[in-house]
Amino acid sequence: MDALTYTHWSLLAVGALIMGMSKGGIPGAGNLTVAIFALVLEDALGPVGVPLSVGLLLPVLISADVAATRVYRRHADWKYIVRLLPCFLIGTVLGWWVFDYLQGGDDRVDQLKVLIGIILLSMTLLHFILQVRKKRKSKVQVHTEEKSSSETPKGSIGLGIIFGSIGGVATMLANAAGPIAQLYLLVMGLPKYAFIGTSAWLFLIVNVCKIPFMIDLGIISWESIAVSGWLFIPAMTGAVLAPILVKHINQKIFESMIWFFIVLAGFRMIF
């Protein structure tokens, strides 16, 4: 990591800030961080920087997840966490195997870069699917907050297996499975705070479980943790600033800019 210049550090700090903001109230922004970390480390270290960026980001994600679970600790619906978690972990093991294969030479690392770009663009598409579903739901008055905990939508277990497995692979390869879990929880009709709390706890558990796999892959080391530690500061700052920014800026314009750069970065990683 000695190859990191002041410019690289500045861009990584901006990426960590954006990640914190995504946990603090600006959904989807964290996907831009995935692209920033990958492109910055590729510039600093060459092709090997792409897989290392995934390991560098994980501790930053965990710090943001801890903050989110402290705020929403009473709002998690553990029924859905239990349903998703086993398949997420199975998907994580599969993603670990694929990741190990893609580290075998510069050509395969280039394939990993393209795969991360595809995942980012796919998550972007899922984000907008989420927005469309939310708008439709607001037009049709569905009293989700009055549902009893015993009510479970039809097909929820089957969907949990599908979404969990895909999400596990995506989170292992790119730390970018948020929209997959969010789409599942939205389909299940969770109230707002239960939606946020369930997602926060799910990803805290999954991200902690990913640590030994990433150590085995060699993308988390004491050196990378030292760099990640400095990035906790902008990440937590972003989590604090996000609610303030939402009040004082046009959030629609700001989020549109974020998603524009995510798409741009996704295509840059593919081509």
Short mmCIF file of N, CA and C in Angstrom, two decimals, residues 63-160:
data_model
loop_
_atom_site.label_atom_id
_atom_site.label_comp_id
_atom_site.label_asym_id
_atom_site.label_seq_id
_atom_site.Cartn_x
_atom_site.Cartn_y
_atom_site.Cartn_z
N SER A 63 -17.78 -1.24 9.75
CA SER A 63 -17.91 -0.11 10.68
C SER A 63 -19.22 0.64 10.45
N ALA A 64 -19.59 0.81 9.18
CA ALA A 64 -20.85 1.48 8.86
C ALA A 64 -22.05 0.62 9.27
N ASP A 65 -21.94 -0.69 9.10
CA ASP A 65 -23.01 -1.61 9.51
C ASP A 65 -23.24 -1.57 11.02
N VAL A 66 -22.14 -1.50 11.78
CA VAL A 66 -22.25 -1.42 13.24
C VAL A 66 -23.03 -0.18 13.65
N ALA A 67 -22.71 0.96 13.01
CA ALA A 67 -23.42 2.21 13.31
C ALA A 67 -24.91 2.07 13.00
N ALA A 68 -25.23 1.45 11.85
CA ALA A 68 -26.63 1.29 11.45
C ALA A 68 -27.40 0.38 12.40
N THR A 69 -26.76 -0.71 12.84
CA THR A 69 -27.46 -1.63 13.74
C THR A 69 -27.68 -1.02 15.12
N ARG A 70 -26.81 -0.13 15.54
CA ARG A 70 -27.02 0.54 16.83
C ARG A 70 -28.24 1.45 16.78
N VAL A 71 -28.44 2.09 15.64
CA VAL A 71 -29.57 2.99 15.49
C VAL A 71 -30.88 2.21 15.35
N TYR A 72 -30.85 1.12 14.58
CA TYR A 72 -32.07 0.38 14.26
C TYR A 72 -32.12 -1.00 14.93
N ARG A 73 -31.43 -1.15 16.08
CA ARG A 73 -31.30 -2.46 16.70
C ARG A 73 -32.64 -3.07 17.13
N ARG A 74 -33.65 -2.23 17.36
CA ARG A 74 -34.95 -2.74 17.83
C ARG A 74 -35.93 -3.01 16.69
N HIS A 75 -35.49 -2.76 15.47
CA HIS A 75 -36.43 -2.82 14.35
C HIS A 75 -36.18 -3.99 13.39
N ALA A 76 -35.24 -4.87 13.71
CA ALA A 76 -34.96 -6.00 12.82
C ALA A 76 -36.05 -7.06 12.92
N ASP A 77 -36.43 -7.63 11.78
CA ASP A 77 -37.36 -8.76 11.75
C ASP A 77 -36.51 -10.01 11.51
N TRP A 78 -36.21 -10.72 12.59
CA TRP A 78 -35.27 -11.83 12.51
C TRP A 78 -35.81 -13.01 11.71
N LYS A 79 -37.09 -13.06 11.51
CA LYS A 79 -37.66 -14.13 10.70
C LYS A 79 -37.08 -14.10 9.28
N TYR A 80 -36.95 -12.91 8.74
CA TYR A 80 -36.42 -12.77 7.38
C TYR A 80 -34.90 -12.91 7.34
N ILE A 81 -34.24 -12.50 8.41
CA ILE A 81 -32.79 -12.68 8.49
C ILE A 81 -32.45 -14.16 8.50
N VAL A 82 -33.18 -14.93 9.32
CA VAL A 82 -32.97 -16.39 9.40
C VAL A 82 -33.26 -17.04 8.05
N ARG A 83 -34.22 -16.51 7.33
CA ARG A 83 -34.59 -17.08 6.04
C ARG A 83 -33.53 -16.80 4.98
N LEU A 84 -32.95 -15.60 4.99
CA LEU A 84 -31.98 -15.21 3.98
C LEU A 84 -30.56 -15.66 4.29
N LEU A 85 -30.20 -15.67 5.57
CA LEU A 85 -28.81 -15.84 5.96
C LEU A 85 -28.17 -17.14 5.46
N PRO A 86 -28.81 -18.32 5.62
CA PRO A 86 -28.14 -19.55 5.15
C PRO A 86 -27.79 -19.50 3.67
N CYS A 87 -28.70 -19.00 2.85
CA CYS A 87 -28.44 -18.94 1.40
C CYS A 87 -27.40 -17.88 1.07
N PHE A 88 -27.39 -16.78 1.83
CA PHE A 88 -26.34 -15.78 1.66
C PHE A 88 -24.97 -16.41 1.93
N LEU A 89 -24.89 -17.22 2.98
CA LEU A 89 -23.62 -17.85 3.34
C LEU A 89 -23.20 -18.88 2.30
N ILE A 90 -24.17 -19.62 1.76
CA ILE A 90 -23.86 -20.58 0.68
C ILE A 90 -23.34 -19.81 -0.54
N GLY A 91 -24.02 -18.71 -0.87
CA GLY A 91 -23.58 -17.88 -1.99
C GLY A 91 -22.20 -17.28 -1.74
N THR A 92 -21.91 -16.96 -0.48
CA THR A 92 -20.60 -16.43 -0.13
C THR A 92 -19.50 -17.46 -0.38
N VAL A 93 -19.76 -18.72 -0.02
CA VAL A 93 -18.78 -19.79 -0.27
C VAL A 93 -18.56 -19.96 -1.77
N LEU A 94 -19.64 -19.92 -2.54
CA LEU A 94 -19.52 -20.03 -4.00
C LEU A 94 -18.72 -18.83 -4.54
N GLY A 95 -19.03 -17.63 -4.04
CA GLY A 95 -18.30 -16.44 -4.47
C GLY A 95 -16.83 -16.52 -4.11
N TRP A 96 -16.52 -17.10 -2.96
CA TRP A 96 -15.12 -17.30 -2.53
C TRP A 96 -14.39 -18.19 -3.53
N TRP A 97 -15.02 -19.25 -3.98
CA TRP A 97 -14.41 -20.16 -4.96
C TRP A 97 -14.18 -19.44 -6.29
N VAL A 98 -15.19 -18.68 -6.75
CA VAL A 98 -15.06 -17.94 -8.01
C VAL A 98 -13.96 -16.88 -7.90
N PHE A 99 -13.93 -16.19 -6.76
CA PHE A 99 -12.93 -15.15 -6.54
C PHE A 99 -11.52 -15.74 -6.61
N ASP A 100 -11.34 -16.89 -5.96
CA ASP A 100 -10.03 -17.55 -5.96
C ASP A 100 -9.60 -17.89 -7.38
N TYR A 101 -10.54 -18.37 -8.19
CA TYR A 101 -10.24 -18.68 -9.59
C TYR A 101 -9.84 -17.43 -10.37
N LEU A 102 -10.54 -16.32 -10.11
CA LEU A 102 -10.31 -15.09 -10.88
C LEU A 102 -9.04 -14.36 -10.48
N GLN A 103 -8.38 -14.82 -9.41
CA GLN A 103 -7.10 -14.21 -9.03
C GLN A 103 -5.91 -14.88 -9.71
N GLY A 104 -6.16 -15.89 -10.52
CA GLY A 104 -5.09 -16.67 -11.12
C GLY A 104 -4.51 -16.05 -12.38
N GLY A 105 -3.86 -14.91 -12.27
CA GLY A 105 -3.24 -14.25 -13.42
C GLY A 105 -3.93 -12.98 -13.82
N ASP A 106 -3.22 -12.11 -14.54
CA ASP A 106 -3.75 -10.79 -14.93
C ASP A 106 -5.00 -10.90 -15.79
N ASP A 107 -5.04 -11.90 -16.69
CA ASP A 107 -6.21 -12.06 -17.56
C ASP A 107 -7.46 -12.34 -16.74
N ARG A 108 -7.32 -13.19 -15.73
CA ARG A 108 -8.47 -13.52 -14.89
C ARG A 108 -8.85 -12.33 -14.00
N VAL A 109 -7.86 -11.56 -13.56
CA VAL A 109 -8.16 -10.37 -12.76
C VAL A 109 -8.95 -9.37 -13.60
N ASP A 110 -8.62 -9.28 -14.89
CA ASP A 110 -9.39 -8.42 -15.79
C ASP A 110 -10.84 -8.90 -15.87
N GLN A 111 -11.02 -10.22 -15.84
CA GLN A 111 -12.38 -10.77 -15.84
C GLN A 111 -13.11 -10.39 -14.56
N LEU A 112 -12.39 -10.38 -13.43
CA LEU A 112 -12.99 -9.97 -12.17
C LEU A 112 -13.43 -8.52 -12.24
N LYS A 113 -12.60 -7.67 -12.84
CA LYS A 113 -12.93 -6.26 -12.99
C LYS A 113 -14.21 -6.10 -13.81
N VAL A 114 -14.31 -6.84 -14.90
CA VAL A 114 -15.50 -6.78 -15.74
C VAL A 114 -16.72 -7.29 -14.96
N LEU A 115 -16.52 -8.37 -14.20
CA LEU A 115 -17.62 -8.94 -13.42
C LEU A 115 -18.13 -7.96 -12.37
N ILE A 116 -17.21 -7.25 -11.71
CA ILE A 116 -17.62 -6.22 -10.74
C ILE A 116 -18.41 -5.12 -11.43
N GLY A 117 -17.97 -4.72 -12.62
CA GLY A 117 -18.71 -3.71 -13.38
C GLY A 117 -20.11 -4.16 -13.72
N ILE A 118 -20.25 -5.44 -14.13
CA ILE A 118 -21.57 -5.99 -14.46
C ILE A 118 -22.45 -6.02 -13.22
N ILE A 119 -21.87 -6.41 -12.07
CA ILE A 119 -22.63 -6.45 -10.82
C ILE A 119 -23.12 -5.05 -10.47
N LEU A 120 -22.26 -4.03 -10.62
CA LEU A 120 -22.67 -2.66 -10.31
C LEU A 120 -23.82 -2.21 -11.19
N LEU A 121 -23.74 -2.50 -12.48
CA LEU A 121 -24.83 -2.11 -13.39
C LEU A 121 -26.11 -2.88 -13.07
N SER A 122 -25.97 -4.15 -12.69
CA SER A 122 -27.14 -4.95 -12.32
C SER A 122 -27.79 -4.40 -11.05
N MET A 123 -26.96 -4.01 -10.08
CA MET A 123 -27.49 -3.44 -8.84
C MET A 123 -28.18 -2.10 -9.10
N THR A 124 -27.65 -1.36 -10.07
CA THR A 124 -28.29 -0.09 -10.45
C THR A 124 -29.68 -0.34 -11.01
N LEU A 125 -29.79 -1.35 -11.89
CA LEU A 125 -31.09 -1.71 -12.44
C LEU A 125 -32.04 -2.14 -11.34
N LEU A 126 -31.55 -2.94 -10.38
CA LEU A 126 -32.39 -3.37 -9.27
C LEU A 126 -32.85 -2.18 -8.43
N HIS A 127 -31.97 -1.20 -8.26
CA HIS A 127 -32.33 -0.02 -7.48
C HIS A 127 -33.55 0.67 -8.10
N PHE A 128 -33.53 0.83 -9.41
CA PHE A 128 -34.65 1.52 -10.06
C PHE A 128 -35.91 0.65 -10.09
N ILE A 129 -35.74 -0.67 -10.11
CA ILE A 129 -36.90 -1.55 -9.95
C ILE A 129 -37.53 -1.33 -8.58
N LEU A 130 -36.67 -1.18 -7.56
CA LEU A 130 -37.15 -0.88 -6.21
C LEU A 130 -37.96 0.40 -6.18
N GLN A 131 -37.44 1.44 -6.85
CA GLN A 131 -38.12 2.73 -6.85
C GLN A 131 -39.49 2.64 -7.50
N VAL A 132 -39.57 1.89 -8.61
CA VAL A 132 -40.85 1.72 -9.31
C VAL A 132 -41.85 1.00 -8.42
N ARG A 133 -41.38 -0.06 -7.72
CA ARG A 133 -42.27 -0.82 -6.83
C ARG A 133 -42.77 0.06 -5.69
N LYS A 134 -41.88 0.91 -5.15
CA LYS A 134 -42.28 1.79 -4.06
C LYS A 134 -43.36 2.77 -4.51
N LYS A 135 -43.21 3.31 -5.72
CA LYS A 135 -44.19 4.25 -6.24
C LYS A 135 -45.55 3.58 -6.44
N ARG A 136 -45.52 2.37 -6.97
CA ARG A 136 -46.77 1.63 -7.17
C ARG A 136 -47.43 1.33 -5.83
N LYS A 137 -46.58 1.00 -4.85
CA LYS A 137 -47.10 0.65 -3.54
C LYS A 137 -47.74 1.85 -2.85
N SER A 138 -47.18 3.04 -3.08
CA SER A 138 -47.72 4.24 -2.45
C SER A 138 -49.06 4.63 -3.05
N LYS A 139 -49.28 4.24 -4.31
CA LYS A 139 -50.56 4.56 -4.96
C LYS A 139 -51.67 3.64 -4.47
N VAL A 140 -51.29 2.39 -4.20
CA VAL A 140 -52.27 1.42 -3.70
C VAL A 140 -52.08 1.32 -2.19
N GLN A 141 -53.05 1.71 -1.44
CA GLN A 141 -52.94 1.75 0.02
C GLN A 141 -52.92 0.34 0.60
N VAL A 142 -51.71 -0.12 0.86
CA VAL A 142 -51.52 -1.44 1.45
C VAL A 142 -51.08 -1.23 2.89
N HIS A 143 -51.82 -1.76 3.83
CA HIS A 143 -51.54 -1.52 5.25
C HIS A 143 -50.50 -2.51 5.77
N THR A 144 -49.27 -2.35 5.28
CA THR A 144 -48.22 -3.28 5.68
C THR A 144 -47.87 -3.15 7.16
N GLU A 145 -48.01 -1.97 7.73
CA GLU A 145 -47.60 -1.75 9.11
C GLU A 145 -48.55 -2.43 10.08
N GLU A 146 -49.72 -2.86 9.57
CA GLU A 146 -50.68 -3.51 10.43
C GLU A 146 -50.65 -5.03 10.29
N LYS A 147 -49.69 -5.50 9.46
CA LYS A 147 -49.59 -6.95 9.30
C LYS A 147 -49.12 -7.59 10.59
N SER A 148 -49.63 -8.74 10.85
CA SER A 148 -49.13 -9.49 12.01
C SER A 148 -47.86 -10.22 11.60
N SER A 149 -47.02 -10.49 12.59
CA SER A 149 -45.75 -11.13 12.29
C SER A 149 -45.93 -12.53 11.74
N SER A 150 -47.14 -13.13 11.93
CA SER A 150 -47.37 -14.49 11.46
C SER A 150 -47.70 -14.52 9.97
N GLU A 151 -48.04 -13.36 9.37
CA GLU A 151 -48.39 -13.31 7.96
C GLU A 151 -47.14 -13.34 7.12
N THR A 152 -47.03 -14.32 6.24
CA THR A 152 -45.87 -14.46 5.39
C THR A 152 -46.34 -14.54 3.94
N PRO A 153 -45.86 -13.64 3.05
CA PRO A 153 -46.26 -13.68 1.66
C PRO A 153 -45.96 -15.02 1.01
N LYS A 154 -46.80 -15.42 0.09
CA LYS A 154 -46.61 -16.70 -0.60
C LYS A 154 -45.30 -16.65 -1.40
N GLY A 155 -44.58 -17.75 -1.40
CA GLY A 155 -43.35 -17.84 -2.16
C GLY A 155 -42.15 -17.21 -1.47
N SER A 156 -42.32 -16.77 -0.22
CA SER A 156 -41.24 -16.03 0.44
C SER A 156 -40.02 -16.91 0.69
N ILE A 157 -40.22 -18.20 1.00
CA ILE A 157 -39.08 -19.08 1.25
C ILE A 157 -38.32 -19.34 -0.04
N GLY A 158 -39.04 -19.62 -1.12
CA GLY A 158 -38.39 -19.84 -2.41
C GLY A 158 -37.63 -18.61 -2.88
N LEU A 159 -38.25 -17.44 -2.73
CA LEU A 159 -37.57 -16.20 -3.10
C LEU A 159 -36.35 -15.96 -2.23
N GLY A 160 -36.46 -16.33 -0.95
CA GLY A 160 -35.33 -16.18 -0.04
C GLY A 160 -34.13 -16.99 -0.49
#
